[in-house]
Coordinates of C-alpha atoms in Angstrom, one line a residue:
Chain Z
X26 CA -0.1 0.1 0.0
X27 CA 2.9 2.4 1.0
X28 CA 6.3 2.1 -0.5
X29 CA 9.2 4.5 -0.1
X30 CA 13.0 4.4 -0.9
X31 CA 15.5 6.8 0.3
X32 CA 12.7 9.2 0.5
X33 CA 14.4 12.7 1.5
X34 CA 13.0 16.3 2.1
X35 CA 15.2 19.1 2.5
X36 CA 13.8 22.8 3.3
X37 CA 15.5 25.9 2.7
X38 CA 16.7 27.4 5.9
X39 CA 18.1 30.4 7.7
X40 CA 21.0 31.6 7.2
X41 CA 20.7 31.8 3.3
X42 CA 21.9 28.5 1.7
X43 CA 21.6 26.4 4.4
X44 CA 19.1 23.4 4.4
X45 CA 17.1 21.9 7.2
X46 CA 16.8 18.1 6.8
X47 CA 13.2 17.0 7.6
X48 CA 13.9 13.4 5.9
X49 CA 17.2 11.9 5.4
X50 CA 16.3 8.7 3.3
X51 CA 13.1 6.9 4.7
X52 CA 12.5 3.4 3.6
X53 CA 9.1 2.6 4.5
X54 CA 6.9 -0.4 3.4
X55 CA 3.4 -1.0 4.5
X56 CA 1.7 -3.9 3.2
X57 CA -2.1 -4.4 2.6
X58 CA -4.2 -4.7 5.9
X59 CA -3.4 -3.9 9.5
X60 CA -2.9 -0.9 11.4
X61 CA 0.9 0.3 11.4
X62 CA 1.8 2.9 14.1
X63 CA 4.3 5.5 13.2
X64 CA 6.1 6.9 16.3
X65 CA 8.8 9.3 16.6
X66 CA 9.9 12.6 18.7
X67 CA 8.6 15.7 17.6
X68 CA 10.5 16.8 14.4
X69 CA 11.6 13.6 13.4
X70 CA 9.5 13.8 10.0
X71 CA 6.6 12.1 10.8
X72 CA 4.2 14.7 9.3
X73 CA 6.7 15.5 6.6
X74 CA 6.2 11.9 5.7
X75 CA 2.6 12.1 5.3
X76 CA 2.5 15.3 3.2
X77 CA 5.1 13.6 0.6
X78 CA 2.8 10.5 0.6
X79 CA -0.1 12.6 -0.3
X80 CA 1.9 14.7 -2.8
X81 CA 1.1 17.9 -0.8
X82 CA 4.9 18.5 -0.7
X83 CA 7.8 17.6 -3.2
X84 CA 10.4 15.3 -1.9
X85 CA 14.2 16.4 -2.8
X86 CA 15.3 12.6 -3.3
X87 CA 14.1 9.1 -3.3
X88 CA 10.7 7.9 -4.2
X89 CA 7.5 7.3 -2.9
X90 CA 4.3 5.4 -4.0
X91 CA 0.7 4.9 -2.5
X92 CA -1.7 2.2 -3.7
X93 CA 0.6 1.7 -6.6
X94 CA 0.8 5.4 -7.7
X95 CA 3.7 7.8 -7.7
X96 CA 3.2 10.3 -5.1
X97 CA 4.4 13.4 -7.1
X98 CA 2.9 12.6 -10.6
X99 CA -0.3 11.1 -9.4
X100 CA -1.1 12.7 -6.2
X101 CA -4.6 13.8 -7.0
X102 CA -5.7 10.4 -7.7
X103 CA -4.1 9.0 -4.4
X104 CA -5.8 12.1 -2.4
X105 CA -9.2 10.7 -4.0
X106 CA -8.8 7.2 -2.7
X107 CA -6.9 7.9 0.8
X108 CA -8.8 9.0 3.9
X109 CA -6.6 11.7 5.5
X110 CA -6.7 13.4 9.1
X111 CA -4.4 16.2 8.8
X112 CA -1.9 17.6 11.3
X113 CA -3.4 21.0 10.7
X114 CA -7.0 21.5 12.4
X115 CA -7.6 24.8 11.7
X116 CA -8.8 24.5 8.1
X117 CA -12.1 25.8 6.8
X118 CA -12.9 28.0 10.0
X119 CA -15.8 29.7 8.4
X120 CA -17.8 26.7 7.3
X121 CA -20.7 25.2 9.0
X122 CA -20.0 21.2 9.8
X123 CA -22.7 20.0 7.7
X124 CA -21.4 22.2 4.8
X125 CA -17.8 20.9 5.3
X126 CA -19.2 17.1 5.5
X127 CA -21.3 17.4 2.4
X128 CA -18.2 19.2 0.6
X129 CA -16.1 16.2 1.4
X130 CA -18.8 13.7 0.5
X131 CA -18.8 15.3 -3.0
X132 CA -15.1 15.1 -3.5
X133 CA -15.2 11.5 -2.6
X134 CA -15.3 8.6 -4.8
X135 CA -17.2 6.7 -2.4
X136 CA -19.1 7.9 0.5
X137 CA -20.8 6.2 3.5
X138 CA -23.6 8.7 4.4
X139 CA -24.8 6.0 7.1
X140 CA -21.7 6.0 8.8
X141 CA -21.2 9.7 8.6
X142 CA -24.7 10.3 10.4
X143 CA -24.1 7.7 12.8
X144 CA -20.7 8.8 13.8
X145 CA -22.0 12.5 13.7
X146 CA -24.8 11.9 16.2
X147 CA -22.6 9.7 18.5
X148 CA -19.9 12.3 18.6
X149 CA -22.6 15.2 19.1
X150 CA -21.3 17.2 15.9
X151 CA -23.8 20.0 15.5
X152 CA -24.2 20.6 11.7
X153 CA -24.8 24.2 12.1
X154 CA -21.7 24.9 14.2
X155 CA -18.9 26.8 12.5
X156 CA -15.5 24.8 12.5
X157 CA -13.5 27.6 14.1
X158 CA -16.1 27.3 17.0
X159 CA -15.5 23.7 17.7
X160 CA -13.4 22.5 20.7
X161 CA -10.2 20.8 19.5
X162 CA -11.5 17.6 20.6
X163 CA -14.7 17.8 18.5
X164 CA -12.9 19.3 15.4
X165 CA -10.5 16.3 15.6
X166 CA -13.7 13.9 15.6
X167 CA -15.1 15.8 12.7
X168 CA -12.0 15.3 10.8
X169 CA -12.0 11.6 11.9
X170 CA -15.5 11.3 10.9
X171 CA -15.0 12.4 7.2
X172 CA -11.8 10.4 6.9
X173 CA -13.7 7.1 7.9
X174 CA -16.8 7.8 5.9
X175 CA -14.9 7.9 2.7
X176 CA -14.4 4.1 3.0
X177 CA -11.1 4.6 1.6
X178 CA -8.9 1.5 1.2
X179 CA -6.0 3.5 3.2
X180 CA -6.4 5.7 6.2
X181 CA -3.5 8.2 7.1
X182 CA -4.0 9.4 10.3
X183 CA -1.8 12.3 11.8
X184 CA -2.7 12.5 15.5
X185 CA -6.2 11.8 15.2
X186 CA -7.0 11.6 18.6
X187 CA -5.4 15.1 19.8
X188 CA -7.4 17.1 22.1
X189 CA -9.9 14.3 22.7
X190 CA -10.9 13.2 26.2
X191 CA -9.9 9.5 27.1
X192 CA -13.4 8.1 26.7
X193 CA -13.5 10.0 23.1
X194 CA -10.0 8.4 22.4
X195 CA -11.4 5.1 23.0
X196 CA -14.1 5.3 21.1
X197 CA -12.4 6.9 18.1
X198 CA -9.7 4.0 18.0
X199 CA -12.5 1.5 18.3
X200 CA -13.6 2.8 15.0
X201 CA -10.2 2.5 13.7
X202 CA -10.3 -1.3 14.7
X203 CA -13.6 -2.0 13.1
X204 CA -12.3 -0.3 9.8
X205 CA -9.2 -2.4 10.0
X206 CA -11.4 -5.5 10.6
X207 CA -13.2 -4.5 7.3
X208 CA -9.9 -4.5 5.6
X209 CA -8.9 -0.8 5.7
X210 CA -5.2 -0.3 5.8
X211 CA -4.3 2.2 8.3
X212 CA -1.1 4.3 9.1
X213 CA -1.4 5.9 12.3
X214 CA 0.8 8.9 13.2
X215 CA 0.9 9.3 16.9
X216 CA 3.2 10.5 20.0
X217 CA 1.0 8.2 22.3
X218 CA 2.9 5.2 22.7
X219 CA 0.0 3.5 24.6
X220 CA -2.3 3.9 21.3
X221 CA 0.3 2.3 19.2
X222 CA 0.5 -0.5 21.8
X223 CA -3.3 -1.3 21.8
X224 CA -4.6 -0.8 18.4
X225 CA -1.5 -1.4 16.2
X226 CA 0.1 -4.6 14.7
X227 CA 3.1 -3.0 13.6
X228 CA 5.3 -0.2 14.7
X229 CA 7.7 2.1 12.6
X230 CA 10.0 4.4 15.0
X231 CA 11.3 7.2 13.3
X232 CA 14.2 9.6 14.6
X233 CA 16.0 12.2 12.7
X234 CA 14.4 11.7 9.4
X235 CA 14.7 8.0 9.0
X236 CA 13.0 4.8 10.3
X237 CA 15.2 3.2 12.8
X238 CA 13.0 0.3 13.6
X239 CA 10.2 -1.4 11.9
X240 CA 8.6 -4.3 13.5
X241 CA 5.8 -6.5 14.2
X242 CA 4.5 -5.6 17.7
X243 CA 4.0 -9.3 18.7
X244 CA 7.5 -10.0 17.8
X245 CA 8.8 -6.9 19.7
X246 CA 6.9 -8.0 22.8
X247 CA 8.3 -11.3 22.5
X248 CA 11.9 -10.3 21.8
X249 CA 13.0 -7.1 23.5
X250 CA 14.5 -7.7 26.8
X251 CA 16.8 -5.6 29.3
X252 CA 19.6 -7.7 31.0
X253 CA 21.0 -6.5 33.8
X254 CA 24.4 -7.8 35.0
X255 CA 27.1 -7.1 37.4
X256 CA 30.1 -5.4 35.6
X257 CA 32.7 -7.8 34.5
X258 CA 36.0 -7.2 32.4
X259 CA 35.0 -7.8 28.8
X260 CA 31.6 -5.8 29.2
X261 CA 32.7 -3.5 26.2
X262 CA 33.0 -6.3 24.1
X263 CA 29.1 -7.1 24.2
X264 CA 28.5 -3.9 22.1
X265 CA 29.4 -6.0 19.0
X266 CA 27.2 -8.8 19.7
X267 CA 24.4 -8.8 17.0
X268 CA 21.5 -9.4 19.4
X269 CA 22.7 -6.2 21.4
X270 CA 21.0 -3.1 20.7
X271 CA 22.5 -1.2 23.5
X272 CA 24.7 -1.3 26.2
X273 CA 24.8 1.0 29.2
X274 CA 26.8 1.1 32.2
X275 CA 26.4 2.8 35.7
X276 CA 28.1 2.3 39.3
X277 CA 29.4 -1.3 38.4
X278 CA 26.3 -2.6 36.8
X279 CA 25.8 -3.2 33.0
X280 CA 22.3 -3.1 31.4
X281 CA 22.0 -4.7 28.0
X282 CA 18.9 -4.1 25.4
X283 CA 18.6 -7.2 23.1
X284 CA 16.3 -7.1 20.2
X285 CA 15.6 -10.9 20.5
X286 CA 17.2 -14.1 21.6
X287 CA 17.7 -13.0 25.3
X288 CA 17.7 -16.8 26.5
X289 CA 21.0 -17.4 24.3
X290 CA 22.6 -14.3 25.2
X291 CA 22.0 -14.9 29.0
X292 CA 23.2 -18.6 28.5
X293 CA 26.4 -17.2 26.8
X294 CA 27.0 -14.5 29.6
X295 CA 26.7 -17.1 32.3
X296 CA 29.4 -19.2 30.2
X297 CA 31.8 -16.1 30.3
X298 CA 31.3 -16.1 34.0
X299 CA 29.2 -12.8 34.0
X300 CA 26.8 -12.7 36.9
X301 CA 23.2 -12.0 35.5
X302 CA 20.8 -10.3 38.0
X303 CA 17.7 -10.0 36.0
X304 CA 16.0 -10.3 32.6
X305 CA 12.8 -8.1 31.7
X306 CA 10.4 -7.8 29.0
X307 CA 10.3 -4.1 27.8
X308 CA 7.1 -2.1 27.1
X309 CA 6.8 -0.5 23.7
X310 CA 7.7 3.1 25.6
X311 CA 11.3 1.5 26.8
X312 CA 11.9 0.0 23.4
X313 CA 10.8 3.5 21.9
X314 CA 13.2 5.6 24.2
X315 CA 16.0 3.0 23.4
X316 CA 15.5 3.1 19.7
X317 CA 15.5 6.9 19.6
X318 CA 18.5 7.4 21.6
X319 CA 16.1 9.3 24.0
X320 CA 16.4 6.6 26.9
X321 CA 19.9 7.4 28.3
X322 CA 18.3 9.3 31.1
X323 CA 15.6 6.9 31.6
X324 CA 18.0 4.1 31.8
X325 CA 20.0 5.9 34.4
X326 CA 17.0 6.6 36.3
X327 CA 16.2 2.8 36.2
X328 CA 19.5 1.7 37.4
X329 CA 19.8 4.3 40.2
Chain H
X171 CA -19.1 -11.7 26.6
X172 CA -16.6 -9.2 25.6
X173 CA -16.5 -8.0 29.5
X174 CA -14.6 -10.9 30.5
X175 CA -11.4 -10.2 29.0
X176 CA -9.0 -7.9 30.6
X177 CA -5.9 -7.0 28.4
X178 CA -2.9 -5.1 29.5
X179 CA -1.1 -4.0 26.7
X180 CA 1.5 -2.3 28.7
X181 CA 3.0 -5.8 30.0
X182 CA 5.4 -7.4 27.7
X183 CA 3.2 -10.5 27.1
X184 CA 1.8 -10.1 23.6
X185 CA -1.8 -9.2 23.4
X186 CA -2.9 -12.4 21.5
X187 CA -1.4 -14.7 24.2
X188 CA -3.2 -12.7 26.6
X189 CA -6.4 -13.4 24.8
X190 CA -5.7 -16.9 24.1
X191 CA -5.0 -17.5 27.8
X192 CA -8.1 -15.7 28.7
X193 CA -10.1 -17.6 26.4
X194 CA -8.7 -20.9 27.5
X195 CA -9.7 -20.2 30.8
X196 CA -13.1 -19.6 30.0
X197 CA -13.5 -22.7 28.3
X198 CA -11.7 -24.5 31.1
X199 CA -13.8 -23.2 33.8
X200 CA -17.1 -23.7 31.8
X201 CA -17.8 -19.9 31.2
X202 CA -17.6 -20.6 27.7
X203 CA -19.4 -23.6 26.7
X204 CA -18.9 -25.9 24.2
X205 CA -20.7 -25.0 20.9
X206 CA -20.9 -21.2 22.3
X207 CA -20.4 -18.5 19.6
X208 CA -17.4 -16.4 20.4
X209 CA -17.7 -12.5 19.3
X210 CA -16.7 -11.8 15.6
X211 CA -13.3 -10.3 15.0
X212 CA -14.5 -7.1 14.2
X213 CA -16.9 -6.9 17.1
X214 CA -14.1 -8.2 19.7
X215 CA -11.4 -5.9 18.2
X216 CA -13.6 -2.6 18.5
X217 CA -14.9 -3.3 21.8
X218 CA -11.6 -4.2 23.2
X219 CA -9.9 -1.4 21.1
X220 CA -7.4 -4.0 20.0
X221 CA -5.9 -4.7 16.3
X222 CA -7.9 -7.3 14.5
X223 CA -5.2 -9.2 13.4
X224 CA -4.6 -9.8 17.1
X225 CA -7.9 -11.5 17.5
X226 CA -7.6 -13.4 14.3
X227 CA -4.1 -14.6 15.6
X228 CA -5.6 -15.7 18.8
X229 CA -8.7 -17.3 17.5
X230 CA -6.3 -19.1 15.0
X231 CA -4.0 -20.4 18.0
X232 CA -6.8 -21.8 19.7
X233 CA -8.1 -23.5 16.5
X234 CA -4.8 -25.0 16.1
X235 CA -5.1 -26.3 19.9
X236 CA -8.3 -27.8 19.1
X237 CA -10.2 -25.4 21.5
X238 CA -12.2 -23.1 18.7
X239 CA -13.5 -23.9 15.4
X240 CA -13.8 -21.1 12.6
X241 CA -16.9 -21.8 10.3
X242 CA -16.6 -19.9 7.3
X243 CA -19.3 -17.1 6.9
X244 CA -20.6 -18.2 10.5
X245 CA -18.0 -17.2 13.0
X246 CA -16.2 -18.8 15.7
X247 CA -17.3 -21.6 18.0
X248 CA -16.0 -23.5 21.1
X249 CA -15.3 -26.7 19.6
X250 CA -16.9 -29.7 20.7
X251 CA -13.4 -31.6 21.0
X252 CA -12.7 -28.8 23.7
X253 CA -14.4 -31.1 26.2
X254 CA -11.9 -33.7 25.7
X255 CA -9.0 -31.3 26.3
X256 CA -10.8 -30.3 29.3
X257 CA -10.4 -33.5 30.6
X258 CA -6.8 -33.7 29.7
X259 CA -6.1 -30.5 31.3
X260 CA -7.9 -31.6 34.5
X261 CA -5.8 -34.9 34.5
X262 CA -2.7 -32.8 34.0
X263 CA -3.5 -30.7 37.0
X264 CA -4.3 -33.7 39.0
X265 CA -1.1 -35.2 38.1
X266 CA 1.0 -32.1 39.2
X267 CA -1.0 -32.4 42.7
X268 CA 0.2 -36.3 42.9
X269 CA 3.8 -35.1 42.0
X270 CA 3.8 -32.6 44.8
X271 CA 2.5 -35.1 47.4
X272 CA 5.1 -37.5 46.3
X273 CA 7.8 -35.1 46.7
X274 CA 6.8 -33.6 49.9
X275 CA 6.3 -37.2 51.2
X276 CA 9.5 -38.4 50.3
X277 CA 11.0 -35.2 51.8
X278 CA 9.2 -36.5 55.1
X279 CA 10.7 -40.0 55.0
X280 CA 7.9 -42.1 53.5
X281 CA 8.6 -44.6 50.9
X282 CA 6.4 -44.5 47.8
X283 CA 4.7 -47.8 48.8
X284 CA 4.0 -46.1 52.4
X285 CA 2.5 -42.9 50.6
X286 CA 0.2 -45.2 48.5
X287 CA -1.1 -47.1 51.5
X288 CA -1.6 -43.7 53.2
X289 CA -3.3 -42.0 50.5
X290 CA -5.7 -45.1 49.6
X291 CA -6.6 -45.2 53.3
X292 CA -7.2 -41.5 53.4
X293 CA -9.3 -41.4 50.5
X294 CA -11.4 -44.4 51.4
X295 CA -12.3 -42.6 54.7
X296 CA -13.4 -39.8 52.6
X297 CA -15.4 -41.8 50.0
X298 CA -17.2 -43.7 53.1
X299 CA -18.0 -40.1 54.6
X300 CA -19.4 -39.1 51.2
X301 CA -21.6 -42.2 50.9
X302 CA -22.8 -41.6 54.3
X303 CA -23.7 -38.0 53.9
X304 CA -25.8 -39.0 50.8
X305 CA -27.5 -41.7 52.7
X306 CA -28.9 -39.0 55.3

């Protein structure tokens, strides 16, 4: 459904002649069906990626295709067939919600009017209200509603639940689950790790304009472990082991983060005479911090 | 029916395994009776707010274990074979208690033969008590 190779986007920046790199060679592959979560710190290029996929911005390098169509040359066709919740929520402030919904319906190839009115009623969307007067949560729900009602084969959701209260978030995500069960492919951009943990079956973690991790969530849960050991002389060599993602040491203790094969790593460590004091599963939050390199402080706090 | 599942995505255990465990438990304890229909994938995924593939994976795993049966176009049902599995699982648990008794008994200095005698005597007493209880 989505395929990018070495996708790159540089913006002109100040001072003149310099460039800000938003995407630095993104390789992304999202197959048909399922919900893929795209996680990453602010400014890592998540929203830029979505804009490029829809052809709302031009890449400065690499290639991108959505639904088998080129994102630059066939942008209009892609936009017609993709349900999109943009990061930007301030659009069409002067419109009444009913006009907005009717407008999107007209532009869409397919439109599920029954779903639109069902969700509109359930989420308390007043057709006469103007978009600019809606609360942030209601505006998010409105955009979510029109994206869902298009019955598109692919949904690109950029922080779709921002501004929603927890009950509304659950309600919205349950619609995503239902859409996925109906065969819709979903790419969910979010900074809420717990959303990805619940609703996604794959996760892509981005950092500094690249995908640093792309994994099935069940594999991730089964594979990633922290292994704590008492410092021993050859500790530095552990960095070169293929399973080892990261090594931190603090006050005579060493913590390894492994991506898979923790049991084998522990057995090998014990054979080398290391004293292993604990092996722990890693919640997605910790994997995320470790993969984006934001976990150094967290790891130190853990050990302290 | 969906309210009997409590998922904790933040733990290290894959969600499909949590589901497998809880459905197994429901079948073994009789909460889910044989022949009972499970919620559809769409329904369970949207109620629990989890990925539908996770539900499919759990159902498939239970189908492989002979506990569920997927019927094309109709949904998922607790298999009639599940009852036999239930017997096997009960038997296995009993064996575990017997092992435990044997280990503890040996630690207390009984021989295996002594243990057999003590256990059968104790069970005979209980069986007698049960018979009398029913007679009243």
